[in-house]
Short mmCIF file of C-alpha atoms in Angstrom, two decimals:
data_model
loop_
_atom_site.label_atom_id
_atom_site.label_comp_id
_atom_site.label_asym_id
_atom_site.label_seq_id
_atom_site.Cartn_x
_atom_site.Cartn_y
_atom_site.Cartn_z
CA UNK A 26 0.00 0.00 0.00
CA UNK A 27 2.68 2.76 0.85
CA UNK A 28 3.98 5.38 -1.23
CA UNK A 29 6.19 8.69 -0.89
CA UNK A 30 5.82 10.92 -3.77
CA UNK A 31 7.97 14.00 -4.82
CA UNK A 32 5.54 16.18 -6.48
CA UNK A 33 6.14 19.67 -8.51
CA UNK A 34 3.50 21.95 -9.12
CA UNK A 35 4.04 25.04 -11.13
CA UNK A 36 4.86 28.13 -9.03
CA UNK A 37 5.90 30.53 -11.66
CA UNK A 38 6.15 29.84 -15.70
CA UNK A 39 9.71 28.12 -15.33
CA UNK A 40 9.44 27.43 -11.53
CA UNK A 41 8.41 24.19 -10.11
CA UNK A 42 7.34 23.23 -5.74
CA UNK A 43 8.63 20.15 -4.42
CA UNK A 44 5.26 17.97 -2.81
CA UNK A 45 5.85 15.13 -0.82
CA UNK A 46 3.32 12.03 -0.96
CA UNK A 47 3.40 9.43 1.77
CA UNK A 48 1.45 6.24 2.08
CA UNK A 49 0.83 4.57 5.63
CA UNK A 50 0.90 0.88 5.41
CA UNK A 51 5.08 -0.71 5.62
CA UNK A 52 6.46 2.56 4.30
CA UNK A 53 5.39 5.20 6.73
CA UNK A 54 4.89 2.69 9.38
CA UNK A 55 6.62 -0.83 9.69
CA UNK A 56 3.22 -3.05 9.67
CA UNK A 57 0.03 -3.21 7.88
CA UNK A 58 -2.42 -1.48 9.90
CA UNK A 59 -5.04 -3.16 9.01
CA UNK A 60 -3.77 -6.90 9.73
CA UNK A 61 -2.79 -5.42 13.37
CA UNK A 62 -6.00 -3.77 13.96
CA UNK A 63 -7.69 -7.95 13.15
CA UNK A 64 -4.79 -9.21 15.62
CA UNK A 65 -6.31 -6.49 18.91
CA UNK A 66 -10.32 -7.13 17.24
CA UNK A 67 -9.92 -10.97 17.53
CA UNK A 68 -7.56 -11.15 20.09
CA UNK A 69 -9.76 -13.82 22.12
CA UNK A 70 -11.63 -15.33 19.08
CA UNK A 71 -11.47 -19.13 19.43
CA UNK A 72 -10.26 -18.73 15.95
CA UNK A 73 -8.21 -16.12 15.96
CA UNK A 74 -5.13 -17.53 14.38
CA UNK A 75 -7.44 -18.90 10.90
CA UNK A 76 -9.32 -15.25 10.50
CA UNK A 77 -5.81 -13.41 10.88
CA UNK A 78 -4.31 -15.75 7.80
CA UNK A 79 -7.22 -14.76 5.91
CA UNK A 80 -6.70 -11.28 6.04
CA UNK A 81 -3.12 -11.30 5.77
CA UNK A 82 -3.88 -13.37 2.61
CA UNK A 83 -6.16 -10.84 1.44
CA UNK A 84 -3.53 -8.18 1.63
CA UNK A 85 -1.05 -10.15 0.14
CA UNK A 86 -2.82 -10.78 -2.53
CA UNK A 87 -3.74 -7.02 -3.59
CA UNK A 88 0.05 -6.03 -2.60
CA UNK A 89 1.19 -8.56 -5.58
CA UNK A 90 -1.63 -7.10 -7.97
CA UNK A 91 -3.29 -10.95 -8.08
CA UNK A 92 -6.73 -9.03 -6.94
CA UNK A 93 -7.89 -5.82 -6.77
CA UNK A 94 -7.84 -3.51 -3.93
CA UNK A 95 -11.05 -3.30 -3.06
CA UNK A 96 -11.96 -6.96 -2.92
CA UNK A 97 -9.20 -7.17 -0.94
CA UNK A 98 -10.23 -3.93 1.34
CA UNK A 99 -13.77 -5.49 1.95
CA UNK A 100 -12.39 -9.24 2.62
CA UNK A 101 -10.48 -7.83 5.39
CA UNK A 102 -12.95 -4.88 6.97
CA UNK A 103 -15.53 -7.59 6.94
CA UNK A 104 -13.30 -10.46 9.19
CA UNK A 105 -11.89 -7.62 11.35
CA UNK A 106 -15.11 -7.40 13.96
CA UNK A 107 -13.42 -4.00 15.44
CA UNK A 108 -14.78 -1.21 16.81
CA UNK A 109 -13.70 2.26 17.87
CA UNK A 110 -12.06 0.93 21.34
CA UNK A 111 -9.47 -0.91 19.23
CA UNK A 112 -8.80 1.52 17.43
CA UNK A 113 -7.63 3.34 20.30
CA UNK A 114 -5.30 0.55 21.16
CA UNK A 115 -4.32 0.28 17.09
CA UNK A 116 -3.23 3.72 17.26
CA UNK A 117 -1.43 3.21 20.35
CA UNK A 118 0.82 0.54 18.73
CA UNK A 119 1.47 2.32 15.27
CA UNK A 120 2.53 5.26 16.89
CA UNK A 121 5.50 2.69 18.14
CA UNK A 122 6.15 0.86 14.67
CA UNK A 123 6.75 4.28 12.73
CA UNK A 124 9.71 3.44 9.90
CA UNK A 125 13.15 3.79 11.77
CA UNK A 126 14.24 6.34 9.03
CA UNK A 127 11.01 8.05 9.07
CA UNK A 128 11.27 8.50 12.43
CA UNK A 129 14.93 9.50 12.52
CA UNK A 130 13.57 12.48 9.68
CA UNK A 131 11.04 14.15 11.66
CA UNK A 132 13.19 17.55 11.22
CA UNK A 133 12.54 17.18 7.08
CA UNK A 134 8.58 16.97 7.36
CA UNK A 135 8.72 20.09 10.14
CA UNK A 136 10.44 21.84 7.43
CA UNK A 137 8.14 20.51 4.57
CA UNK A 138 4.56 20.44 6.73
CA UNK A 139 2.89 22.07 3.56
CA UNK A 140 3.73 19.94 0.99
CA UNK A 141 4.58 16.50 2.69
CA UNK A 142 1.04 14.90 2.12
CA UNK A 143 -0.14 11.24 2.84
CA UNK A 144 -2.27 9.14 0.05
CA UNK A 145 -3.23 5.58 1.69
CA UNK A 146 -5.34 3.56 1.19
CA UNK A 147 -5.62 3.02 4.88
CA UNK A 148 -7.95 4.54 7.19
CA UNK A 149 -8.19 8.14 8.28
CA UNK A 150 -9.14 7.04 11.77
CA UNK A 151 -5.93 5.47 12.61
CA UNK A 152 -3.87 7.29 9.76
CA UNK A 153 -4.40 11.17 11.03
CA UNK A 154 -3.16 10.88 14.98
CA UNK A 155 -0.12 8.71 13.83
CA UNK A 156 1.32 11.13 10.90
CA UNK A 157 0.12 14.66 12.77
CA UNK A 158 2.72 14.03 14.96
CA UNK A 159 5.14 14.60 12.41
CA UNK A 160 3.58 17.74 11.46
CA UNK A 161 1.74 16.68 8.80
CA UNK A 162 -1.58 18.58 7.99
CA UNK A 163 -5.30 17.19 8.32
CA UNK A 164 -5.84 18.24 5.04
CA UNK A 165 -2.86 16.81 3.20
CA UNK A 166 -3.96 13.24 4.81
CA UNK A 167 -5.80 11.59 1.85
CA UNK A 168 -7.00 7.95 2.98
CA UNK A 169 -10.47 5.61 3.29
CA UNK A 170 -12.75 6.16 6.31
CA UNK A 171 -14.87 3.39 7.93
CA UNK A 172 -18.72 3.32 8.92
CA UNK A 173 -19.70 3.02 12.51
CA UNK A 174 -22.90 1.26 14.04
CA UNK A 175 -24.55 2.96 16.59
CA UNK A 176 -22.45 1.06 18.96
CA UNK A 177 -19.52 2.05 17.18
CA UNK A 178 -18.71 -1.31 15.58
CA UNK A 179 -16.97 -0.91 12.06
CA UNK A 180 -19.63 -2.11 9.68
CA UNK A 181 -17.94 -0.86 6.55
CA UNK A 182 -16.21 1.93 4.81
CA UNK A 183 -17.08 5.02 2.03
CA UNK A 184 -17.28 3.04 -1.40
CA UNK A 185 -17.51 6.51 -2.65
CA UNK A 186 -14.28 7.32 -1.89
CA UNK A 187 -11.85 6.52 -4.78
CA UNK A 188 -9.07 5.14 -2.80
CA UNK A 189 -11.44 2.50 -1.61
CA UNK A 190 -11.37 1.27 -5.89
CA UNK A 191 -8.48 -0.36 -7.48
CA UNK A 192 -6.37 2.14 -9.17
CA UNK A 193 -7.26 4.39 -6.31
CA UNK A 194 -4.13 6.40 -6.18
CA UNK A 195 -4.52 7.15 -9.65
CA UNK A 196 -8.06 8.24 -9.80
CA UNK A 197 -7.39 11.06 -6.68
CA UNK A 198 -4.11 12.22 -8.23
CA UNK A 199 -5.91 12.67 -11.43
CA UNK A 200 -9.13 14.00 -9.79
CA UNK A 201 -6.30 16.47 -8.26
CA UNK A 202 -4.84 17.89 -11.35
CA UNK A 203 -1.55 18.60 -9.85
CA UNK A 204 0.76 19.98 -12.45
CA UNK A 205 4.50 18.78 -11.98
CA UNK A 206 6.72 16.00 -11.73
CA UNK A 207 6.08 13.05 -8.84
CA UNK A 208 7.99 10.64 -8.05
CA UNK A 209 6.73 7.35 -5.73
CA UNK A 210 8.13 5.36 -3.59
CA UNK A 211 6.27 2.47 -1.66
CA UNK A 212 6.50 -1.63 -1.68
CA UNK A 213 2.73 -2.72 -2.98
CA UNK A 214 1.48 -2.84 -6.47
CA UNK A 215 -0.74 0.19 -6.14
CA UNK A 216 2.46 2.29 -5.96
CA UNK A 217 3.59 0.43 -8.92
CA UNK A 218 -0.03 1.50 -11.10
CA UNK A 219 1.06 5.45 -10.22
CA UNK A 220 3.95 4.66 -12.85
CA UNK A 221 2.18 3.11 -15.32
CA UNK A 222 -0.22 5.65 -15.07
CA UNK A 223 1.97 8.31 -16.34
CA UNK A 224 1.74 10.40 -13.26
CA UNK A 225 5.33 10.07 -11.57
CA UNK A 226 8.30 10.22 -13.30
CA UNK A 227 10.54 7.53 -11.06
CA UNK A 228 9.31 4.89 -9.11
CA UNK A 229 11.34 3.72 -5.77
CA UNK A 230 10.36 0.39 -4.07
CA UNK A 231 10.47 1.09 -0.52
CA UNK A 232 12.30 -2.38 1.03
CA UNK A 233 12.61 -0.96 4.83
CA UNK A 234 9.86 -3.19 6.26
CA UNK A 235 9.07 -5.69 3.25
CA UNK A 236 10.31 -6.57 0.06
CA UNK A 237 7.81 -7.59 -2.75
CA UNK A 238 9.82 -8.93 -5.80
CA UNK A 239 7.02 -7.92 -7.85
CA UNK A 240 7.27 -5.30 -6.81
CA UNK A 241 11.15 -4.29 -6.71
CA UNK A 242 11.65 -6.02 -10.27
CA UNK A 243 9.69 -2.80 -11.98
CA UNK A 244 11.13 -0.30 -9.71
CA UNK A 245 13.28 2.39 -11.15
CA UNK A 246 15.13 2.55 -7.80
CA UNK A 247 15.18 0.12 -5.01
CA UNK A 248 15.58 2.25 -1.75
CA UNK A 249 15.91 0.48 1.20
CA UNK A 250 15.23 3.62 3.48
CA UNK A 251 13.89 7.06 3.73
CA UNK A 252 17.54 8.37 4.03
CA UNK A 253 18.13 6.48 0.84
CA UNK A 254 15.47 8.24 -0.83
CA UNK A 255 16.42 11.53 0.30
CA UNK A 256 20.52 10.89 -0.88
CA UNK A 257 19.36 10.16 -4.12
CA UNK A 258 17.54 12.78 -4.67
CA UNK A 259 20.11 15.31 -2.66
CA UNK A 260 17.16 16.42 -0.52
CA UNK A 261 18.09 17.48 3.40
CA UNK A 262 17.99 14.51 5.56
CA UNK A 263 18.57 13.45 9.29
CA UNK A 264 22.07 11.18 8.53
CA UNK A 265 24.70 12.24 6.80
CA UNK A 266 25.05 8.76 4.25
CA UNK A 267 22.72 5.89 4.37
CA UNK A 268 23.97 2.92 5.89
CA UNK A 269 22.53 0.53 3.54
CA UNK A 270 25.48 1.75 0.78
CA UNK A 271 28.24 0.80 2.94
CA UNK A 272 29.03 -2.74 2.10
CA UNK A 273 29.99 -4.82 5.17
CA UNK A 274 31.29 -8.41 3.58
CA UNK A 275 31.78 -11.51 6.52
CA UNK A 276 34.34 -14.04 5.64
CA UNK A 277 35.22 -17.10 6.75
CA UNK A 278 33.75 -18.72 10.42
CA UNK A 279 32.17 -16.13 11.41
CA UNK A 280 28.81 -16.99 14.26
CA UNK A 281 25.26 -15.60 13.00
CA UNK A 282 25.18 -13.16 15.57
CA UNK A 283 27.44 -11.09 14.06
CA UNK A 284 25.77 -10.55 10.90
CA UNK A 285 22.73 -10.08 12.50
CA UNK A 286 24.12 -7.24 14.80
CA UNK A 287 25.62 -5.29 11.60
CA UNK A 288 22.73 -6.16 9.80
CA UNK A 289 19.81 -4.59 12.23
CA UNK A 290 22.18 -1.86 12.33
CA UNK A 291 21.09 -0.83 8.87
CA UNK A 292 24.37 -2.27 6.58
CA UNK A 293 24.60 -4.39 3.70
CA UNK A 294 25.45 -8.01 4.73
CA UNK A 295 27.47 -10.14 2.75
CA UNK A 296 28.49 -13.65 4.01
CA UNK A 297 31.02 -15.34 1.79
CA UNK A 298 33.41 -17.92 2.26
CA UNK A 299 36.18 -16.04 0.67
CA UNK A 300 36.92 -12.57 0.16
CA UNK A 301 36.44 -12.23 -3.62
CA UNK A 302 37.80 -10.08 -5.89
CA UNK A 303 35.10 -8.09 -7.21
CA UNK A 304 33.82 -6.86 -3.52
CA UNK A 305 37.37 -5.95 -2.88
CA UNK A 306 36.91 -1.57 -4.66
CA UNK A 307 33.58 -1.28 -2.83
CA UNK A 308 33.83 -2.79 0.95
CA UNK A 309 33.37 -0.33 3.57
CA UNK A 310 33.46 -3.08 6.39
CA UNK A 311 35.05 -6.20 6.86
CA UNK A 312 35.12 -8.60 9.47
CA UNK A 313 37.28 -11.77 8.94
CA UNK A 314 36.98 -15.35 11.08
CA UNK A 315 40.04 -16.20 13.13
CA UNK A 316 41.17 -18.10 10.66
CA UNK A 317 41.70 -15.90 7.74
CA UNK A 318 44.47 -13.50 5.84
CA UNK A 319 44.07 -10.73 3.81
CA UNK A 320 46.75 -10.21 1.38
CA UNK A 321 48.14 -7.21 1.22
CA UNK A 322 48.01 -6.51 -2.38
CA UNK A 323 44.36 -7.00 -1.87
CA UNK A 324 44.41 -4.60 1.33
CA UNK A 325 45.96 -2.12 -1.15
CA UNK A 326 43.10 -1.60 -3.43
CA UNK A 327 40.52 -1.57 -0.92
CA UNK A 328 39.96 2.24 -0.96
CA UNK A 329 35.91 2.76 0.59
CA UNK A 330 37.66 0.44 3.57
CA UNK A 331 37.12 2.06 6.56
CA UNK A 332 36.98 -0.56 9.68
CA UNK A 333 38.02 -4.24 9.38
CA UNK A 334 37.04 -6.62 13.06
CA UNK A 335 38.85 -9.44 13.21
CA UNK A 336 37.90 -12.51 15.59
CA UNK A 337 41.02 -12.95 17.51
CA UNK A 338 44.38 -11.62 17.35
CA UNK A 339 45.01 -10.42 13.82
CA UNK A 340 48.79 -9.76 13.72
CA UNK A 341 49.85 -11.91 10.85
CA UNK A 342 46.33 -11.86 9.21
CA UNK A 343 46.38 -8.06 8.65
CA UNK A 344 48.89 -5.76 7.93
CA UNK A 345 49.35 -2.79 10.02
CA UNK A 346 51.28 -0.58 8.39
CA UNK A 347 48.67 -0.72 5.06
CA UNK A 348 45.96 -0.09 7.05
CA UNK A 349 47.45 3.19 8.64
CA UNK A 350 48.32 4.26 5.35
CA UNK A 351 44.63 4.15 3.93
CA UNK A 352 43.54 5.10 7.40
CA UNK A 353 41.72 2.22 8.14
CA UNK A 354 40.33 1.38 11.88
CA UNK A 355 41.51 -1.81 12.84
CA UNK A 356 39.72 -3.80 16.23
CA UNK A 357 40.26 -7.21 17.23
CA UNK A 358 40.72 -9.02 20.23
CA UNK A 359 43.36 -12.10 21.68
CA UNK A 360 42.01 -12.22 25.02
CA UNK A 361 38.54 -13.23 25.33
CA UNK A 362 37.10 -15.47 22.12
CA UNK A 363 33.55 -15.41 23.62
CA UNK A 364 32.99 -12.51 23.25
CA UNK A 365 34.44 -11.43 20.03
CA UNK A 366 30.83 -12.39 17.82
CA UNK A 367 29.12 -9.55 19.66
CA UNK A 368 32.30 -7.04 20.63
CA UNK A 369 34.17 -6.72 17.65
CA UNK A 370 31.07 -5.59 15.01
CA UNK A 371 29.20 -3.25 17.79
CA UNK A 372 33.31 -1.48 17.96
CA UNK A 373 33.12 -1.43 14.05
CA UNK A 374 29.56 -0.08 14.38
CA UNK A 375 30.02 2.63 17.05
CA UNK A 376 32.85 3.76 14.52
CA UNK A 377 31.27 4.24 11.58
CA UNK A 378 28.17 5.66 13.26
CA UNK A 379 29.94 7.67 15.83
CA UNK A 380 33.63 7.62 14.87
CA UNK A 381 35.00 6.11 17.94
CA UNK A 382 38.12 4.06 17.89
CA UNK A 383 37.98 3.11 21.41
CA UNK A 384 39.93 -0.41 21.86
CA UNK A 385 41.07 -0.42 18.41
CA UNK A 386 44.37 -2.33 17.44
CA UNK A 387 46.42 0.54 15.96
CA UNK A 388 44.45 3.83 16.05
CA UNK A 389 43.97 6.35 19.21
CA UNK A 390 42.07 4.62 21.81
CA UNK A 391 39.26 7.87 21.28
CA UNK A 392 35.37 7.53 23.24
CA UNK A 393 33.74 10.28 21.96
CA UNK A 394 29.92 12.12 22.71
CA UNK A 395 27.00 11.22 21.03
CA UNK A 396 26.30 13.28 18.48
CA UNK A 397 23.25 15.72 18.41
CA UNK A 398 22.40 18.86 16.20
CA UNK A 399 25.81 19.55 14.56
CA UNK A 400 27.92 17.65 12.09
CA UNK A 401 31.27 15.71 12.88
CA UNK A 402 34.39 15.89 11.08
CA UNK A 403 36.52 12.88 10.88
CA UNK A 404 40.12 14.01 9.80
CA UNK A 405 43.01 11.04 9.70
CA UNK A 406 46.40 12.09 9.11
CA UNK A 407 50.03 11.51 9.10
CA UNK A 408 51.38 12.20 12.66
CA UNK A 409 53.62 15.22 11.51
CA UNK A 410 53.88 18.53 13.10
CA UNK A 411 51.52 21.60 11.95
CA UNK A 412 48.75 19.42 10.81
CA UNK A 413 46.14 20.80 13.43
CA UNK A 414 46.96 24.58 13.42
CA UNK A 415 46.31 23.83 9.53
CA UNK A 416 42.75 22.09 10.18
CA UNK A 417 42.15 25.28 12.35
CA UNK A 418 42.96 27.84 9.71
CA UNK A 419 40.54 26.26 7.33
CA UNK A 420 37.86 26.25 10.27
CA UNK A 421 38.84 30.38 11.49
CA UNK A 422 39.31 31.11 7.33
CA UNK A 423 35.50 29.94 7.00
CA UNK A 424 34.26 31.15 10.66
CA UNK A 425 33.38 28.31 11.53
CA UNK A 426 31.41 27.68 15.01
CA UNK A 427 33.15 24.80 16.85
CA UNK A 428 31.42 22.97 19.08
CA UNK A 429 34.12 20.79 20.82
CA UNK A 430 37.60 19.29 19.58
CA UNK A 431 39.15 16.22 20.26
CA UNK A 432 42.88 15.57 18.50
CA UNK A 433 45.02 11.93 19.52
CA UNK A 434 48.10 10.16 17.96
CA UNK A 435 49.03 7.06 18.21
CA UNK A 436 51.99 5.98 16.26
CA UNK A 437 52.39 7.59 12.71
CA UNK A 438 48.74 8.07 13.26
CA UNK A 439 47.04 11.27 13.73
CA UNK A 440 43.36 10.76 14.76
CA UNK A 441 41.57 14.55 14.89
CA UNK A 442 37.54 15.19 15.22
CA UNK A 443 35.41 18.28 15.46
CA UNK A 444 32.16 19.16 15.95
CA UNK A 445 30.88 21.99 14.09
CA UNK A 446 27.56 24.15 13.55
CA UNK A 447 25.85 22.43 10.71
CA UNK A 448 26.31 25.71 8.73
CA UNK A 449 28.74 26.18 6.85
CA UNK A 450 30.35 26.57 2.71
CA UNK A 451 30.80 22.91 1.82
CA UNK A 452 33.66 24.61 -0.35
CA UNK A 453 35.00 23.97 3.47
CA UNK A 454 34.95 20.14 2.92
CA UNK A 455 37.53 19.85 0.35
CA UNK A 456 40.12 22.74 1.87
CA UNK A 457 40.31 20.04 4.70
CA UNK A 458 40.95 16.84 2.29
CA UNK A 459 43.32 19.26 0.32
CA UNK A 460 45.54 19.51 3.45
CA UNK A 461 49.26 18.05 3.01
CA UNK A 462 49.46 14.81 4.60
CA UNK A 463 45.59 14.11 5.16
CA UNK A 464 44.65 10.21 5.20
CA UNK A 465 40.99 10.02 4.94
CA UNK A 466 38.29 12.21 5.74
CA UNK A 467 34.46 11.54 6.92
CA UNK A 468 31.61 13.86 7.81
CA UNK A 469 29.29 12.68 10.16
CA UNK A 470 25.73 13.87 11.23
CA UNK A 471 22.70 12.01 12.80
#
């Protein structure tokens, strides 16, 4: 059901306004409303288990475009035997299962409240005191409403209302004349008709909470997150680069848990046996069982490197001195084997999220504050003299407002972060990589 649209609608002759169309249902929020609303309703229904199947069925089905929506709307309102008490509980619960990168970009639909919209083909009733608390408007909320008994039982729904019909997101944008480019993103079919329709330009299948291969084999994008969306489209966002493009590759003996830490962290997982050749130019992450090497020819042309774990002692298995010269974070651990699974990936996590290098095996041993409401600059370097009164002139040159400084060295390493007003002339950015001697260079911001 869900769909984000980036709408234009003439302003001026040459001018276009950038709209923003969301749908409810596993974009917006993580679940189908609907199918949790039948799991509160029948919650001590002898047959409970049988009814909820059904209706997950039915939304299957209309997700995959095998039957149309509004069969599959009035299969499911008509097992759900709800009323207006669990919808109070329904609400309750979505307002908990809100889309981890939705969530995480309240600040963009503060800034966009007139022109972020929502098009569902949900229910008002649950749909309005979820979203409003993300500043969207009452009237931008475009969705089905139900039909009460006297006793407040749902009975049924508007049929008059064309986003209770298949096609339904076409018929309202159409019935809307809006006159601009859109583009969609969601995971069901319905967002899928808005392109075939003519109406949006690009189509992104949104693969947060579900991914329908039906769906994601027409997409024109496949976005994994709202931040995702947002990057490609160079649109403000909460993060300063989306997790799901850094590559984190697992080779060799490696326990589950370890994957699955990296992996709820928002990365890209890939288990291999081997480290083959063609991941080697785009790894970001790599964590190697105790058991393996890697060459260092191979080490060499790993340039998007940025952390590598390894499970155990890895003197021998890595090489030290290439890794400080692409200024890669190195952590593993000799001591305690238990542990490793879970310790070593949360250390390469808390780096790449947070740029710590606490208990690492050749940079500064640097904790650093969370990060809130300014962006962090990562700057590795040579351990030469000058190299911070240089990152300073660039930061006075620009008046920049610092926040706090932190500066360690370990070795030939030089390990310096600041934390700056998110203001600035990103002509800023590169005066800092152009310094003599400079390693690598990150910006963070969350």
């Amino acid at each position: 059901m869900p769909s984000i649209l980036c709408l234009k609608q003439s302003k001026q002759p040459y001018t276009v306004k950038n709209y923003y169309i969301i749908d409810f249902d596993s974009t917006f929020t993580q679940v189908e409303a609907l199918d949790e609303l039948a799991r509160i309703s029948l919650e001590n229904h002898p047959d409970q288990e049988e009814i909820y199947q059904e209706i997950e069925r039915f939304t299957n089905l209309a997700m995959e475009g095998k039957i149309s929506f509004r069969e599959s709307l009035a299969g499911r309102v008509k097992l759900l035997q709800a009323n207006r008490s669990h919808l109070d509980k329904l609400i309750s619960q979505l307002k908990k299962k809100v889309s981890k990168s939705f969530s995480r970009n309240k600040e963009f639909f503060k800034e966009n409240s007139e022109t972020a919209w929502i098009v569902s083909g949900g229910f008002k009733e649950f749909i309005t005191p979820v979203v409003s608390q993300y500043h969207i408007r009452k009237e931008n909320i475009y969705a089905n409403t139900f039909k009460f008994d006297e006793e407040g039982n749902i009975i049924g729904y508007d049929e008059e209302n064309p986003l209770s019909d298949e096609g339904g997101k076409v018929k309202l944008l159409q019935q809307l004349e809006i006159n601009g480019r859109i583009f969609g993103i969601g995971d069901g079919y319905s967002d899928f008709q808005l392109k075939e329709s003519g109406l949006i330009e690009k189509f992104f299948a949104f693969t947060e909470n579900i991914a329908r291969q039906s769906v994601t084999d027409r997409a024109d994008h496949i976005t994994p997150s709202f931040d995702e969306f947002l990057y490609v489209n160079d649109l403000p966002r909460a993060i300063s680069y989306p997790k799901n493009r850094i590559l984190c590759l697992i080779v060799g003996e490696v326990p589950e848990i370890a994957a699955h830490i990296l992996k709820r962290d928002g990365f890209s997982i890939r288990v291999k046996e081997t480290l083959e050749e063609k991941y080697v130019k785009d790894v970001g992450m790599l964590l190697l069982g105790p058991n393996q090497k890697i060459a260092d020819d191979v080490l060499a042309r790993a340039d998007k490197l940025k952390t590598i774990g390894f499970l155990g002692d890895a003197k021998g298995h890595i090489s030290k001195a290439i890794c400080n010269e692409k200024g890669i974070v190195v952590f593993d651990d000799k001591k305690n084997k238990k542990r490793n699974a879970e310790f070593i990936p949360r250390r390469m996590a808390n780096f790449i999220n947070n740029g710590d290098t606490d208990q690492s095996r050749n940079f500064p041993n640097l904790t650093l504050p969370n990060l809130t409401r300014a962006h962090r600059l990562l700057h590795i370097h040579k351990n030469v003299p000058g190299i911070m009164a240089q990152i300073n002139n660039v930061y006075a040159e620009n008046n920049i407002n610092i926040f706090s400084q932190f500066l360690m060295t370990r070795g030939d390493i030089g390990y310096a972060v600041t934390d700056i007003d998110a203001e600035y002339d990103k002509k800023m950015l590169k005066q800092l990589k152009q310094i003599e001697n400079t390693i690598k260079f990150r910006i963070l911001y969350k």
